[in-house]
Short mmCIF file of C-alpha atoms in Angstrom, two decimals:
data_model
loop_
_atom_site.label_atom_id
_atom_site.label_comp_id
_atom_site.label_asym_id
_atom_site.label_seq_id
_atom_site.Cartn_x
_atom_site.Cartn_y
_atom_site.Cartn_z
CA MET A 1 -5.42 18.94 14.14
CA LYS A 2 -6.40 15.81 15.89
CA LYS A 3 -3.75 13.32 16.56
CA THR A 4 -4.19 9.94 15.26
CA LEU A 5 -5.95 7.03 17.30
CA LEU A 6 -2.68 4.77 17.16
CA TYR A 7 -0.69 7.90 18.34
CA ARG A 8 -2.87 8.22 21.36
CA LEU A 9 -3.14 4.86 22.23
CA LEU A 10 0.31 3.20 21.30
CA GLY A 11 2.32 6.38 20.57
CA LEU A 12 2.95 5.41 16.94
CA GLY A 13 3.89 8.57 14.95
CA SER A 14 5.92 9.90 17.76
CA VAL A 15 9.56 11.13 17.49
CA PRO A 16 11.78 8.04 18.49
CA LYS A 17 12.90 8.45 22.26
CA LYS A 18 16.48 7.77 21.63
CA LEU A 19 16.47 10.42 18.86
CA LEU A 20 14.55 13.17 20.71
CA PRO A 21 17.79 14.50 22.79
CA LEU A 22 19.96 14.59 19.42
CA LEU A 23 17.29 16.64 17.80
CA GLU A 24 16.71 19.13 20.56
CA GLN A 25 20.80 19.52 20.83
CA GLU A 26 20.65 20.36 17.00
CA GLY A 27 17.93 23.22 17.59
CA ILE A 28 14.32 22.09 16.83
CA VAL A 29 12.83 24.58 14.23
CA VAL A 30 9.43 23.24 14.01
CA TYR A 31 8.10 19.65 14.64
CA ASP A 32 4.91 17.69 14.81
CA GLU A 33 4.06 14.20 15.83
CA GLY A 34 1.00 11.83 15.76
CA MET A 35 -0.08 13.50 12.49
CA SER A 36 -2.23 11.46 10.18
CA GLY A 37 -1.06 11.34 6.47
CA TRP A 38 -0.68 9.42 3.33
CA PHE A 39 2.50 8.04 1.61
CA ILE A 40 2.03 7.91 -2.16
CA ALA A 41 4.09 6.04 -4.80
CA LYS A 42 3.54 6.79 -8.35
CA HIS A 43 5.05 4.81 -10.99
CA VAL A 44 7.82 3.67 -8.69
CA ASN A 45 10.28 1.00 -9.98
CA GLY A 46 13.11 -0.26 -7.79
CA PRO A 47 14.99 -3.46 -6.94
CA GLY A 48 12.10 -5.95 -6.21
CA LYS A 49 9.49 -3.05 -6.01
CA ARG A 50 6.82 -2.11 -8.77
CA TYR A 51 4.15 0.48 -7.88
CA ARG A 52 1.86 2.00 -10.51
CA HIS A 53 0.05 3.86 -7.81
CA ARG A 54 0.29 3.02 -4.27
CA SER A 55 -1.15 4.77 -1.32
CA GLU A 56 -1.28 4.05 2.37
CA GLY A 57 -2.14 5.97 5.45
CA PHE A 58 0.17 6.64 8.34
CA SER A 59 0.66 8.15 11.76
CA GLY A 60 3.96 9.93 11.78
CA CYS A 61 6.09 12.57 12.73
CA LEU A 62 8.14 15.55 10.91
CA VAL A 63 11.03 17.47 12.34
CA VAL A 64 13.18 20.49 11.00
CA THR A 65 16.10 21.11 13.16
CA LYS A 66 18.76 23.82 12.10
CA GLU A 67 21.10 20.89 10.63
CA ARG A 68 18.32 18.59 9.11
CA LEU A 69 14.86 17.26 8.16
CA ILE A 70 13.49 13.93 9.71
CA CYS A 71 10.24 12.10 8.93
CA TYR A 72 9.16 8.97 10.37
CA THR A 73 5.90 6.82 9.76
CA TYR A 74 4.94 4.17 12.08
CA GLY A 75 8.36 4.25 13.67
CA LYS A 76 10.21 3.80 10.32
CA ARG A 77 12.53 6.29 9.26
CA GLN A 78 11.46 7.66 5.75
CA ILE A 79 13.57 10.91 5.25
CA ASN A 80 16.73 11.86 7.13
CA ILE A 81 18.53 14.48 4.93
CA SER A 82 21.08 17.10 6.50
CA PHE A 83 20.69 20.74 5.18
CA GLU A 84 24.11 20.72 3.83
CA ASP A 85 23.47 17.94 1.39
CA PRO A 86 23.01 19.39 -2.03
CA LYS A 87 20.33 16.86 -2.55
CA ILE A 88 17.97 18.92 -0.45
CA ALA A 89 17.08 21.00 -3.57
CA ASN A 90 15.73 17.93 -4.98
CA LEU A 91 12.62 17.93 -2.33
CA TYR A 92 9.62 19.93 -2.93
CA VAL A 93 7.30 21.36 -0.56
CA ASP A 94 3.53 22.45 -1.04
CA ILE A 95 0.34 23.21 0.82
CA PRO A 96 -2.25 22.00 -1.35
CA LYS A 97 -5.22 22.75 1.30
CA GLU A 98 -5.16 24.42 4.49
CA GLU A 99 -3.52 22.32 7.27
CA LYS A 100 -2.06 19.97 4.52
CA LEU A 101 1.56 19.64 3.74
CA CYS A 102 3.11 17.58 0.86
CA LEU A 103 6.51 16.78 0.65
CA SER A 104 7.60 15.08 -2.82
CA PHE A 105 10.50 14.09 -4.68
CA GLU A 106 11.78 11.84 -7.57
CA SER A 107 12.94 8.59 -6.17
CA SER A 108 16.13 8.53 -8.30
CA ASP A 109 17.36 11.74 -6.72
CA PHE A 110 17.82 9.75 -3.39
CA GLN A 111 18.17 6.05 -4.35
CA GLU A 112 20.15 4.77 -7.03
CA ALA A 113 18.16 2.18 -9.30
CA TRP A 114 14.90 3.62 -8.36
CA ASN A 115 12.59 6.03 -10.30
CA GLY A 116 9.18 7.35 -9.90
CA LEU A 117 7.37 9.88 -7.77
CA ILE A 118 7.22 9.64 -3.78
CA GLU A 119 4.84 12.01 -1.82
CA PHE A 120 4.21 12.34 1.75
CA ARG A 121 0.90 14.16 2.65
CA PHE A 122 0.75 15.45 6.25
CA ASN A 123 -2.30 16.79 8.13
CA THR A 124 -0.90 19.30 10.51
CA THR A 125 -1.73 22.87 11.71
CA LYS A 126 1.91 23.81 11.46
CA ALA A 127 1.73 23.51 7.35
CA HIS A 128 2.66 26.85 6.97
CA GLN A 129 5.57 26.87 9.66
CA PHE A 130 7.13 23.70 7.98
CA ARG A 131 6.89 25.33 4.39
CA GLU A 132 8.54 28.49 5.52
CA ALA A 133 11.50 26.59 7.41
CA LEU A 134 12.00 24.16 4.63
CA ILE A 135 12.03 26.91 1.86
CA GLU A 136 14.48 28.86 3.79
CA ILE A 137 17.00 26.00 3.71
CA GLY A 138 16.59 25.36 0.07
CA VAL A 139 13.58 22.97 -0.68
CA GLN A 140 11.70 23.92 -3.86
CA GLN A 141 8.25 25.20 -3.56
CA GLY A 142 5.54 23.32 -5.57
CA ALA A 143 5.20 19.78 -6.39
CA ALA A 144 7.88 17.51 -7.70
CA PRO A 145 7.56 16.86 -11.31
CA ASP A 146 6.49 13.63 -12.75
CA LEU A 147 9.52 12.62 -14.94
CA ARG A 148 7.54 9.71 -16.33
CA SER A 149 5.30 12.07 -18.20
CA SER A 150 8.25 13.93 -19.84
CA ARG A 151 9.75 10.82 -20.89
CA GLN A 152 6.76 9.71 -23.08
#
C-alpha cells in the first residue's frame, strides 16, 4: 500500500521516535506506519462533544507488541491498551475489504460519560497480520455493535 503524502513529506503518521525503543523492547509483533485511513464517530456524545456522524481522514500508525496495542493518527495517541486490560475484549477487528482493517468499539467501554460508536479504518497490506495478532490476544472479530439502535 502506498504511504500517505504527509508521511512521505513530513513524517506524519509515523511511530513517535521517543516511543519506538520501548515498543521494540516489548517485542513488536506487527506494525505499519504512514497508513491512510478514516476516523469515524457515529452518534457519539461526551463532555462537550456531539457527533451524529463524523468522518475525517488521517495518516497514522498501528503497532501490536507482545504487551499492547497502540494507534496514533497525525502524531496524536488514539489507542494505547495493554493486553492484560480486560477491556481489550471490547475491541472489535474486521477486514471489510482486502487490505482494509477496521478497529471499532463502543466509546462508553473506554471513556466514562461517553457513548457512541468509534471506528478506525486503515488501508494496509498487513490487514490479515493485524487481525490474526489481535484475535490471538482477545479482540473480538467483526464490527462493534451499535448500541444506539438496540436502545430504541
